[in-house]
mmCIF file of C-alpha atoms in Angstrom:
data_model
loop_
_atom_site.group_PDB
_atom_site.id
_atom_site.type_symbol
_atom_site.label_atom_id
_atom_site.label_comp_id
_atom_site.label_asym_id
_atom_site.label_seq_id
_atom_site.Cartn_x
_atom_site.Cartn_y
_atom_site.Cartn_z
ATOM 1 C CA UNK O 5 0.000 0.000 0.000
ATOM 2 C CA UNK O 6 1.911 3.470 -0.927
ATOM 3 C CA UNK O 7 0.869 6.502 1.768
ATOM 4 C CA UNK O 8 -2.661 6.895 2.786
ATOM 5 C CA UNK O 9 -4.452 8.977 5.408
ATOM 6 C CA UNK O 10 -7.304 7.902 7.119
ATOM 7 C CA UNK O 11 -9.404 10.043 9.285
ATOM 8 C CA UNK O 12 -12.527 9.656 11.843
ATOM 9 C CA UNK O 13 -14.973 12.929 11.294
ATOM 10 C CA UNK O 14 -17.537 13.440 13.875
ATOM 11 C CA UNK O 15 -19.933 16.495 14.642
ATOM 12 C CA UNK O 16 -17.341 18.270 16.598
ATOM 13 C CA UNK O 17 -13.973 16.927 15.704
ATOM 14 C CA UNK O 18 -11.747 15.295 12.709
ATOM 15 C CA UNK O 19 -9.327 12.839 13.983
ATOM 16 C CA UNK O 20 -6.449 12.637 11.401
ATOM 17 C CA UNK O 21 -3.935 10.281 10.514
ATOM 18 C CA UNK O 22 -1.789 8.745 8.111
ATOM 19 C CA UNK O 23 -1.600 4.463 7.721
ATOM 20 C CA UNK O 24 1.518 2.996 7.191
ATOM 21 C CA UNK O 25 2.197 -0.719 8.004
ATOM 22 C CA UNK O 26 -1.078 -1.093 9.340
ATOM 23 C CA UNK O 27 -0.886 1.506 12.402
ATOM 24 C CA UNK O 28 -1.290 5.011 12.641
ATOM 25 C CA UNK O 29 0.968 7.751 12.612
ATOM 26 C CA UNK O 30 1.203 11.706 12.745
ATOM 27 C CA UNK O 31 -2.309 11.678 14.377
ATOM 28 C CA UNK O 32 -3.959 15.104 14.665
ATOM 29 C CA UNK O 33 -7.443 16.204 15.956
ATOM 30 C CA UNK O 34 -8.699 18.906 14.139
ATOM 31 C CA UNK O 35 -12.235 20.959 15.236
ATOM 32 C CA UNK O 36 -14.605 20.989 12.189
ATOM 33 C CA UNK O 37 -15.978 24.529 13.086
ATOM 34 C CA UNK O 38 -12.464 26.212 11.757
ATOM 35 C CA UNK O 39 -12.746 24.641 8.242
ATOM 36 C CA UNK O 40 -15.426 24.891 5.500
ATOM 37 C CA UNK O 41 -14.826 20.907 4.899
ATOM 38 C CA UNK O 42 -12.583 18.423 5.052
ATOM 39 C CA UNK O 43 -10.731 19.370 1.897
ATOM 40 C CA UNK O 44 -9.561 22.546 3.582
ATOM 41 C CA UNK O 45 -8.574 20.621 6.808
ATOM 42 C CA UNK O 46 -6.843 17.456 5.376
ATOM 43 C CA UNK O 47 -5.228 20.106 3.289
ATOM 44 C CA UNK O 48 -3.569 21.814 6.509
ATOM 45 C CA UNK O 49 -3.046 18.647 7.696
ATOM 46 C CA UNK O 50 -0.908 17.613 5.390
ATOM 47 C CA UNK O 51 0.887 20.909 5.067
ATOM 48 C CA UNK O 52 2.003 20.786 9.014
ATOM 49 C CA UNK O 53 3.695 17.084 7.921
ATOM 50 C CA UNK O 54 4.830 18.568 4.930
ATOM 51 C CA UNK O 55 3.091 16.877 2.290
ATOM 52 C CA UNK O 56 2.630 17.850 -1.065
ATOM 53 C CA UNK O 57 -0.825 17.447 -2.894
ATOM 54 C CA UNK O 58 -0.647 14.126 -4.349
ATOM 55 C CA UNK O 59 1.386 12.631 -1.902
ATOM 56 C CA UNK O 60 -1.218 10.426 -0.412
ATOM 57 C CA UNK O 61 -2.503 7.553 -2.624
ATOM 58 C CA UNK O 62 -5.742 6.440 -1.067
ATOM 59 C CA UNK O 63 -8.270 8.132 1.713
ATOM 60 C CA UNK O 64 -10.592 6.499 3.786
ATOM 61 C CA UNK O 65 -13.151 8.168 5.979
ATOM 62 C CA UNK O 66 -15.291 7.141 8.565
ATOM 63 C CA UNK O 67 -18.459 10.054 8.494
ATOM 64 C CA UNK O 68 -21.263 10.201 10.751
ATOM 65 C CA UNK O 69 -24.149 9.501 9.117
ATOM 66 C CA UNK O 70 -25.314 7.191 6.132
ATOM 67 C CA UNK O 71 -22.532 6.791 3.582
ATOM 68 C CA UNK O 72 -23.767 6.392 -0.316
ATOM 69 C CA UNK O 73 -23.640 8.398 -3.659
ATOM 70 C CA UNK O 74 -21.137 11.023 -4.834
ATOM 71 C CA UNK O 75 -22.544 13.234 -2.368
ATOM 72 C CA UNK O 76 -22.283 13.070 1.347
ATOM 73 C CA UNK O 77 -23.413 15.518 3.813
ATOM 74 C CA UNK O 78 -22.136 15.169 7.480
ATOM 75 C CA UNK O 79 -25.187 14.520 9.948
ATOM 76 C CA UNK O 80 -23.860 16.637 13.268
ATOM 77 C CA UNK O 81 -21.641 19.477 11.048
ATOM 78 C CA UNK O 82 -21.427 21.843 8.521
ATOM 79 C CA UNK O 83 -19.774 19.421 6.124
ATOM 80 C CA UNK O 84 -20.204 17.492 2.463
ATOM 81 C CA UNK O 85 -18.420 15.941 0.300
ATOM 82 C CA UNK O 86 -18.487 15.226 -3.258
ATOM 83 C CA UNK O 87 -16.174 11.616 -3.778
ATOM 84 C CA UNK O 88 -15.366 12.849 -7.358
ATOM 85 C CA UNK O 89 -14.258 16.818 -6.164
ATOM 86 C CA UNK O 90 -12.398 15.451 -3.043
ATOM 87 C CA UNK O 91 -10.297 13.390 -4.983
ATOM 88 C CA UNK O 92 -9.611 16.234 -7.981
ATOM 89 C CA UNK O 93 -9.089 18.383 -5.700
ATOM 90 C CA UNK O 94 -6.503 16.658 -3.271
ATOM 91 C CA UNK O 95 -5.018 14.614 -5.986
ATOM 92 C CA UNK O 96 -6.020 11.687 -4.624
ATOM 93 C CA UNK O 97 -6.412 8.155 -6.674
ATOM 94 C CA UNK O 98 -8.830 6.663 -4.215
ATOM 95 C CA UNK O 99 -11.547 7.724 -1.260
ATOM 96 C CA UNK O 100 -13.358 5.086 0.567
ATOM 97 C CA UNK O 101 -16.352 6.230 2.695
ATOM 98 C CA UNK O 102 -17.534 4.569 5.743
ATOM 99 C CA UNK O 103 -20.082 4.950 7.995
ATOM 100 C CA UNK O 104 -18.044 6.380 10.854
ATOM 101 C CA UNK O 105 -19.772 3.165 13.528
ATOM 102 C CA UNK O 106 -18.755 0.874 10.652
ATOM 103 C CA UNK O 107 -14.974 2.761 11.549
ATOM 104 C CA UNK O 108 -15.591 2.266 15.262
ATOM 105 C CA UNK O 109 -16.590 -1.482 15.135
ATOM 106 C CA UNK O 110 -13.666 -2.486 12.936
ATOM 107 C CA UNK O 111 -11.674 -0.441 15.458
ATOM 108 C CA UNK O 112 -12.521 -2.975 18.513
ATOM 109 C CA UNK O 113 -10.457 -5.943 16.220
ATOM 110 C CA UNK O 114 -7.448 -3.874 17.216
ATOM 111 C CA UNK O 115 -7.955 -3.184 21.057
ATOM 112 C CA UNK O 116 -5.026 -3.547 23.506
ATOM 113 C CA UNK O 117 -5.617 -5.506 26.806
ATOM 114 C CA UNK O 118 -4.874 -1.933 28.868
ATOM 115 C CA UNK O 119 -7.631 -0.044 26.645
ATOM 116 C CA UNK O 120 -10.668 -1.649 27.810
ATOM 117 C CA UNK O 121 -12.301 -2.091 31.044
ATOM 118 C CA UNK O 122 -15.007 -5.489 31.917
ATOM 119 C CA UNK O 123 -18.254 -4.013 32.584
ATOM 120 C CA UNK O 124 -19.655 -7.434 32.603
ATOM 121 C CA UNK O 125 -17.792 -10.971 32.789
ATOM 122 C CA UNK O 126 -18.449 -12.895 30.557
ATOM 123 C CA UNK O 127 -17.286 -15.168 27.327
ATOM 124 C CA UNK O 128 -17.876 -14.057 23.629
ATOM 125 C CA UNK O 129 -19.213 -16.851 21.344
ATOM 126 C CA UNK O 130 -17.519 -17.758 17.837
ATOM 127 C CA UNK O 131 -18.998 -17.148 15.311
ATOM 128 C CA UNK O 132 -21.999 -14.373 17.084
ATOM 129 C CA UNK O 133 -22.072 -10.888 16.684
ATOM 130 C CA UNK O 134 -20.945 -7.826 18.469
ATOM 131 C CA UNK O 135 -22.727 -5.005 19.681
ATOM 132 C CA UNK O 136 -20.843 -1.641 19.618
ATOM 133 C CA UNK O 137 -22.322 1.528 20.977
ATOM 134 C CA UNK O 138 -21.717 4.948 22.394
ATOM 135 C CA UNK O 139 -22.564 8.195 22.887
ATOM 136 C CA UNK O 140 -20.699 10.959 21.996
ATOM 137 C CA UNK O 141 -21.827 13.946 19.729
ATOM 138 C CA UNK O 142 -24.496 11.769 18.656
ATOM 139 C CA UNK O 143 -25.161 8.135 19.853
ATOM 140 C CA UNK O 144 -23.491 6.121 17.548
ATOM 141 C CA UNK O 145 -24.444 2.206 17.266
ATOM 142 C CA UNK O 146 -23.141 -0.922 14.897
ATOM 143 C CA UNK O 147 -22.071 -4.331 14.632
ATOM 144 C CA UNK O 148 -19.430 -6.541 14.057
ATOM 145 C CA UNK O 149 -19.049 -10.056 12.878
ATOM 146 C CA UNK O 150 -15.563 -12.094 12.399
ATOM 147 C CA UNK O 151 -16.071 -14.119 8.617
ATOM 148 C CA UNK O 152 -14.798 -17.244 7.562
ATOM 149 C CA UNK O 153 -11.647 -15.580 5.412
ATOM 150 C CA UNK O 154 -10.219 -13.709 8.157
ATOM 151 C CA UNK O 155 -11.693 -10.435 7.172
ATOM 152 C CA UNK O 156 -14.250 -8.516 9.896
ATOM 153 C CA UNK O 157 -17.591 -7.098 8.541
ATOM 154 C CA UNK O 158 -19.332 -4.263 10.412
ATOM 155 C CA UNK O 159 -22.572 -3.459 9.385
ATOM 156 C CA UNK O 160 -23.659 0.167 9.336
ATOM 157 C CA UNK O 161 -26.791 1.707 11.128
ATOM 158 C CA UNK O 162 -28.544 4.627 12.384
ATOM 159 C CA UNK O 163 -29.250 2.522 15.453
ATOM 160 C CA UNK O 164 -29.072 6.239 17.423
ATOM 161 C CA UNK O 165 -32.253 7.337 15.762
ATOM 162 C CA UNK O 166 -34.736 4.308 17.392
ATOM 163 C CA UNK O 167 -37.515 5.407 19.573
ATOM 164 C CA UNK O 168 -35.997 5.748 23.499
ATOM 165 C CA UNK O 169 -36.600 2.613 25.830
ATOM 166 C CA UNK O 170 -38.875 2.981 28.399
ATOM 167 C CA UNK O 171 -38.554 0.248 31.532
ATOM 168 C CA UNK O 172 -40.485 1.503 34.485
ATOM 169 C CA UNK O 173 -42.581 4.057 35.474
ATOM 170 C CA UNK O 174 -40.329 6.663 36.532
ATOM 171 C CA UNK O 175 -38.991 6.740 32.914
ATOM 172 C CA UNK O 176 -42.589 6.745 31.603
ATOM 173 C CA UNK O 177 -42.712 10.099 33.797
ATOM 174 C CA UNK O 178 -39.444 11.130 32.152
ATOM 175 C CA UNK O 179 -40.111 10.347 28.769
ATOM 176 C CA UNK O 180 -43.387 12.636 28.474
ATOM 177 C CA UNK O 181 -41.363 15.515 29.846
ATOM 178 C CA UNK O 182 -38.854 14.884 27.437
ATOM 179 C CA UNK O 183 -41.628 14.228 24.840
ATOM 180 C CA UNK O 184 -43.397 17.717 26.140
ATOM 181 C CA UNK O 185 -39.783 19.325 24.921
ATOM 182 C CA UNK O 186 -39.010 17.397 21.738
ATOM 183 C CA UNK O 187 -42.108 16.093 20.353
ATOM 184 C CA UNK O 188 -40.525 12.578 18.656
ATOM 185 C CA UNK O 189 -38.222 11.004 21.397
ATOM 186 C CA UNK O 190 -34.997 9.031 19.645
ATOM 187 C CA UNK O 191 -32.502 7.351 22.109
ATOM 188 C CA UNK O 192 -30.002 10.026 20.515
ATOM 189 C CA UNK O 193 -31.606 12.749 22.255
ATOM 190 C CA UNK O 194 -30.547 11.411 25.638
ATOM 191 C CA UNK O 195 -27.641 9.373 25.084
ATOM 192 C CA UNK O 196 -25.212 12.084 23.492
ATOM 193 C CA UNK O 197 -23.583 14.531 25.158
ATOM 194 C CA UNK O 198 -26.043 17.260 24.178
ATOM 195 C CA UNK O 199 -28.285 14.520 25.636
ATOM 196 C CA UNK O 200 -26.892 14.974 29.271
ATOM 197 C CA UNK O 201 -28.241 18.536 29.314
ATOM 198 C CA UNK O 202 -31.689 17.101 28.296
ATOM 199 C CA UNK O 203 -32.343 14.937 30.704
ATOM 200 C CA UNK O 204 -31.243 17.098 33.257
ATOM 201 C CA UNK O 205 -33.388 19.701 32.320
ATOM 202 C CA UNK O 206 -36.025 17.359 32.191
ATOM 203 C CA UNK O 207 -35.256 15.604 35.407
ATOM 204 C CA UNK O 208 -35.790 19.348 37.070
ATOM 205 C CA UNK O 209 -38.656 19.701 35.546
ATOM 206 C CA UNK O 210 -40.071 16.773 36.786
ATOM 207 C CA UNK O 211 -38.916 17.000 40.331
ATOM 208 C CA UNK O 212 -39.091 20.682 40.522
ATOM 209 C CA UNK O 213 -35.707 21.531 41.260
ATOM 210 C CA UNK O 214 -34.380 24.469 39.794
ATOM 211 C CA UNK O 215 -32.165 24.392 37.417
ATOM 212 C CA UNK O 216 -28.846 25.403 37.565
ATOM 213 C CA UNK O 217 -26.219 23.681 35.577
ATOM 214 C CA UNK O 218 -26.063 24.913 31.987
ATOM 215 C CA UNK O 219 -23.299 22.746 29.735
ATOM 216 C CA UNK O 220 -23.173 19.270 29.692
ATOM 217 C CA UNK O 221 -19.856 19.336 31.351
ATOM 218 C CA UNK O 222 -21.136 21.101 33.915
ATOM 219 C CA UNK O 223 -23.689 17.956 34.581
ATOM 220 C CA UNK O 224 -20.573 15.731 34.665
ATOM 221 C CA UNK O 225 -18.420 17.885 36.846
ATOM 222 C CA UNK O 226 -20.956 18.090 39.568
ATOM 223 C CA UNK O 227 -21.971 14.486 39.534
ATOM 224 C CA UNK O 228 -17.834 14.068 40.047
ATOM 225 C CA UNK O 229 -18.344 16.462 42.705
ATOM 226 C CA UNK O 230 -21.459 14.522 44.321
ATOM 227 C CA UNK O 231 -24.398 16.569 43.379
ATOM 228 C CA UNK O 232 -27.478 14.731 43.998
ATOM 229 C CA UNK O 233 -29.373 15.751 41.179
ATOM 230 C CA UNK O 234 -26.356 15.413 38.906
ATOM 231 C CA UNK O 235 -25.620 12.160 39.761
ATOM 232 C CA UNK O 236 -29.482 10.921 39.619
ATOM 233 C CA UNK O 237 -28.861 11.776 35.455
ATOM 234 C CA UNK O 238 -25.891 10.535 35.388
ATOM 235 C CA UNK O 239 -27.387 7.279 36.841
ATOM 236 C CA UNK O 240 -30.637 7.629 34.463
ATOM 237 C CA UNK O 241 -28.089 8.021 31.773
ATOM 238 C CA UNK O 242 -26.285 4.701 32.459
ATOM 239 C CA UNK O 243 -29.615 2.675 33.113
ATOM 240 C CA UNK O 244 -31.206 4.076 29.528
ATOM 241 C CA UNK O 245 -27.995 3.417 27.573
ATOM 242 C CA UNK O 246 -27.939 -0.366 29.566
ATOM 243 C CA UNK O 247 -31.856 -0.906 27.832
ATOM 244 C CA UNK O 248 -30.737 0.706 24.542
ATOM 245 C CA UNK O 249 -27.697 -1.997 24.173
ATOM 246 C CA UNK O 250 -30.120 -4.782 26.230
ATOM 247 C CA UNK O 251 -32.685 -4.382 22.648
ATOM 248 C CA UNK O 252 -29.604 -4.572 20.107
ATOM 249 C CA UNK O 253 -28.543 -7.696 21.977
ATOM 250 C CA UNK O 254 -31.600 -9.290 21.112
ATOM 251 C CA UNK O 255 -31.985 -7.662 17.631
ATOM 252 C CA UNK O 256 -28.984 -9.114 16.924
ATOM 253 C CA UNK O 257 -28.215 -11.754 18.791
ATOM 254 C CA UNK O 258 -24.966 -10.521 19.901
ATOM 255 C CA UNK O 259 -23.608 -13.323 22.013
ATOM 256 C CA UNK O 260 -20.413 -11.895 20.800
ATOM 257 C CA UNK O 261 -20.016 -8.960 23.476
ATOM 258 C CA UNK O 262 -20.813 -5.492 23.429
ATOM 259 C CA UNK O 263 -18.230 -2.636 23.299
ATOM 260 C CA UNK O 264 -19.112 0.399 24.902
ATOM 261 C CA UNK O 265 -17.509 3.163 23.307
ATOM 262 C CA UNK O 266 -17.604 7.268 22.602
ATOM 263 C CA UNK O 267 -16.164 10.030 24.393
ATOM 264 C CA UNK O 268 -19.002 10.322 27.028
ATOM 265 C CA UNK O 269 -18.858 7.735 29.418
ATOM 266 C CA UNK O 270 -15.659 7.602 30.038
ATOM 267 C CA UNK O 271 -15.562 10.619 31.754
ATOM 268 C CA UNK O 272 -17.530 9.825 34.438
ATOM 269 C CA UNK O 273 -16.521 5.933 34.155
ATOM 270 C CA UNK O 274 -16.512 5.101 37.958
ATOM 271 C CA UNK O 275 -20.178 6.000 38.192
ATOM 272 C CA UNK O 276 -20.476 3.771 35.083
ATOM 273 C CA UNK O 277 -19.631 0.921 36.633
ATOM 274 C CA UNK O 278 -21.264 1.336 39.666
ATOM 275 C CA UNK O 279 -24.613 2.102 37.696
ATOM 276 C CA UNK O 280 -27.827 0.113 36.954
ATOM 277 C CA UNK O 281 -26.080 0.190 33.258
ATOM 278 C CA UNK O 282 -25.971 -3.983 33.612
ATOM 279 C CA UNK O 283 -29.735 -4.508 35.820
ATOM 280 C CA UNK O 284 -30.962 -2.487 32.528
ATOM 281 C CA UNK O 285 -29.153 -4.146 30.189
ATOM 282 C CA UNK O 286 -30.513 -7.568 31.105
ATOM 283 C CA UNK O 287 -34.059 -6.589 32.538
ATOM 284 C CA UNK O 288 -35.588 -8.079 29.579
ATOM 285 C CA UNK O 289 -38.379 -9.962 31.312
ATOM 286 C CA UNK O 290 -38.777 -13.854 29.655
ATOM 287 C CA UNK O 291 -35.887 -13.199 28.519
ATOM 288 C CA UNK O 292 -33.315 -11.727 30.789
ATOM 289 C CA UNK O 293 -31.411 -15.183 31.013
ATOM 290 C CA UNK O 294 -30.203 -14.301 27.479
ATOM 291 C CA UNK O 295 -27.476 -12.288 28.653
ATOM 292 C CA UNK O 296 -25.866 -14.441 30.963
ATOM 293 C CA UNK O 297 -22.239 -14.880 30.038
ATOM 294 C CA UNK O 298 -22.279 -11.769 27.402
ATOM 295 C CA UNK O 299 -19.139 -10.122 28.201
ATOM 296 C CA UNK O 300 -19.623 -6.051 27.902
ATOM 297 C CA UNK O 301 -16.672 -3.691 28.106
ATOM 298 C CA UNK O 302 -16.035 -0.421 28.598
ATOM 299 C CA UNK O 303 -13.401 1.206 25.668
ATOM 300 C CA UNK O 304 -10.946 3.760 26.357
ATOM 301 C CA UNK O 305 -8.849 3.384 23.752
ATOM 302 C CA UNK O 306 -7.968 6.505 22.537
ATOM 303 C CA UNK O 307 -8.383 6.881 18.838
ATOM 304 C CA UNK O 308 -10.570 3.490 18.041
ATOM 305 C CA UNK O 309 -12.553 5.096 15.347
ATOM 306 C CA UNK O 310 -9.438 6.390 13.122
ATOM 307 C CA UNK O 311 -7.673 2.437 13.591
ATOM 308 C CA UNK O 312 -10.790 1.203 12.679
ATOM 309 C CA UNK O 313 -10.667 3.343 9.048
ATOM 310 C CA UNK O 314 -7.143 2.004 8.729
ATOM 311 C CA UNK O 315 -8.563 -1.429 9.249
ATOM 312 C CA UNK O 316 -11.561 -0.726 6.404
ATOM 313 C CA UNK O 317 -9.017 0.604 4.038
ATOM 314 C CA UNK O 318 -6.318 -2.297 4.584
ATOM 315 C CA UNK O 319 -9.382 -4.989 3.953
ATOM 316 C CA UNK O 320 -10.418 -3.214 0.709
ATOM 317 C CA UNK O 321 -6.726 -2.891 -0.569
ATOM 318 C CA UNK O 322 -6.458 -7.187 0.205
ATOM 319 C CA UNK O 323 -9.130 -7.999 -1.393
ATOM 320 C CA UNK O 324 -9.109 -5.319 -4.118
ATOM 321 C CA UNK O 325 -11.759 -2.893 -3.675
ATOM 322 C CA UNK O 326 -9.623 0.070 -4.372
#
């Protein structure tokens, strides 16, 4: 394979990096907000390394949102992307589009030992499925299934954009405040980051506490800092994202594990895994007994997306798809 850059585009940031012998190098994260699109910022990418248009060979993306077409608009940013400008315009023979969850799944076939935590103990099964999901700009959900040839395939979704879970009555309560706010209610809306700020505003709504934490950082910090309210989301947070996974489980029949991944939870991970996150992921009435012995972990990898865009690009160039 001659040089290629791979990158990981989200709503708020573009992770950046060149592949060579199958690992990543020169990685950069760039915000999206100071470029018109990701022409302009792979452009200054590669002029901090020194690169000349043309240098780099082959591209592959990994871009919120469903990938298809010439044309690709980015679901949580300003950006689009035409395949056949891209490549005129940064001399490039070669752009492969993923979905960036396809990216992130294909990313958990290179996980260290040290970038993972067990959430749940457990034992994948050959040959079953994986769940991976996580919130982070948006909530982000896929798959991932190990075939006969060696090769991993990740299916693409928009698994973020299903209806919210509801469990019990106190998030029957919470779910028409949030519907009272938002009309439609998708998981998305609460497991994000944006979706921290929700569902504390609607939690304070609903227990008439007044309001007083405006970012979702904010929410985090003071849930570090043992604020009850704050920590009652955080905890709401954890038990919703446990049902959300507990339904793909079953949709898919992912005896192979589930990855829990994104820049949100690991910031407040400790409360993770002290949450109801696995009581919700199993409370699946007749058939709770279905996750015993799913292993779940917790990723903190740093940069699983952008090796998992290196991995979708090395599989196409084996088995010549560009």
């Amino acid at each position: 394979m001659k040089l290629a850059l791979v990158g990981d585009i989200g709503g708020t940031n573009a992770r950046l990096a060149l592949w060579h012998d199958q690992q990543l190098e020169s990685v950069r994260v760039l915000a999206t907000a100071d470029y018109p699109g990701p022409e302009a910022a792979i452009r200054a990418y590669l002029d901090e390394l020194g690169l000349p248009p043309g240098a780099v060979d082959s591209v592959c993306l990994a871009c919120a949102g469903p990938v298809g077409g010439d044309l690709f608009r980015f679901t949580n940013n300003h950006w689009r992307i035409s395949r056949t400008a891209f490549c005129r315009e940064l001399q490039v023979r070669e752009l492969l589009l993923v979905n960036d969850f396809t990216a992130m799944a294909l990313g958990m076939t290179r996980l260290r030992d040290d970038e993972t935590r067990v959430v749940c103990e457990g034992e994948a099964e050959a040959g079953r499925p994986c769940v991976v999901i996580g919130p982070g700009t948006g909530l982000g959900v896929g798959s991932l299934l190990a075939l006969a040839d060696g090769r991993w395939l990740a299916l693409p979704g928009e698994g973020g954009h299903v209806d919210l879970p509801i469990g019990s009555p106190r998030e029957a309560e919470l779910w028409q405040q949030l519907y009272r706010q938002l009309g439609h209610v998708r998981a998305e809306d609460v497991l994000s980051g944006g979706g921290l700020l929700t569902l504390y505003q609607a939690i304070c709504a609903l227990d008439g506490h007044e309001p007083h934490l405006a970012s979702p950082a904010e929410v985090t910090a003071a849930a570090l800092a043992g604020d009850t309210v704050a920590l009652a989301v955080i905890e709401q947070f954890c038990c919703w994202l446990g049902r959300a996974a507990g339904n793909n489980v079953l949709s898919l029949g992912a005896r192979g594990g589930v990855y829990i991944v994104g820049g949100v939870v690991p910031r407040f991970a400790e409360l993770f895994l002290a949450s109801g996150f696995a009581r919700c992921l199993r409370d699946k009435g007749c058939m709770s007994e279905y996750f015993d012995g799913i292993p779940v972990w917790l990723v903190t990898a740093e940069y699983p997306g952008l090796m998992g865009a290196g991995v979708a690009l090395q599989q196409a160039f084996e088995h010549g798809q560009v």
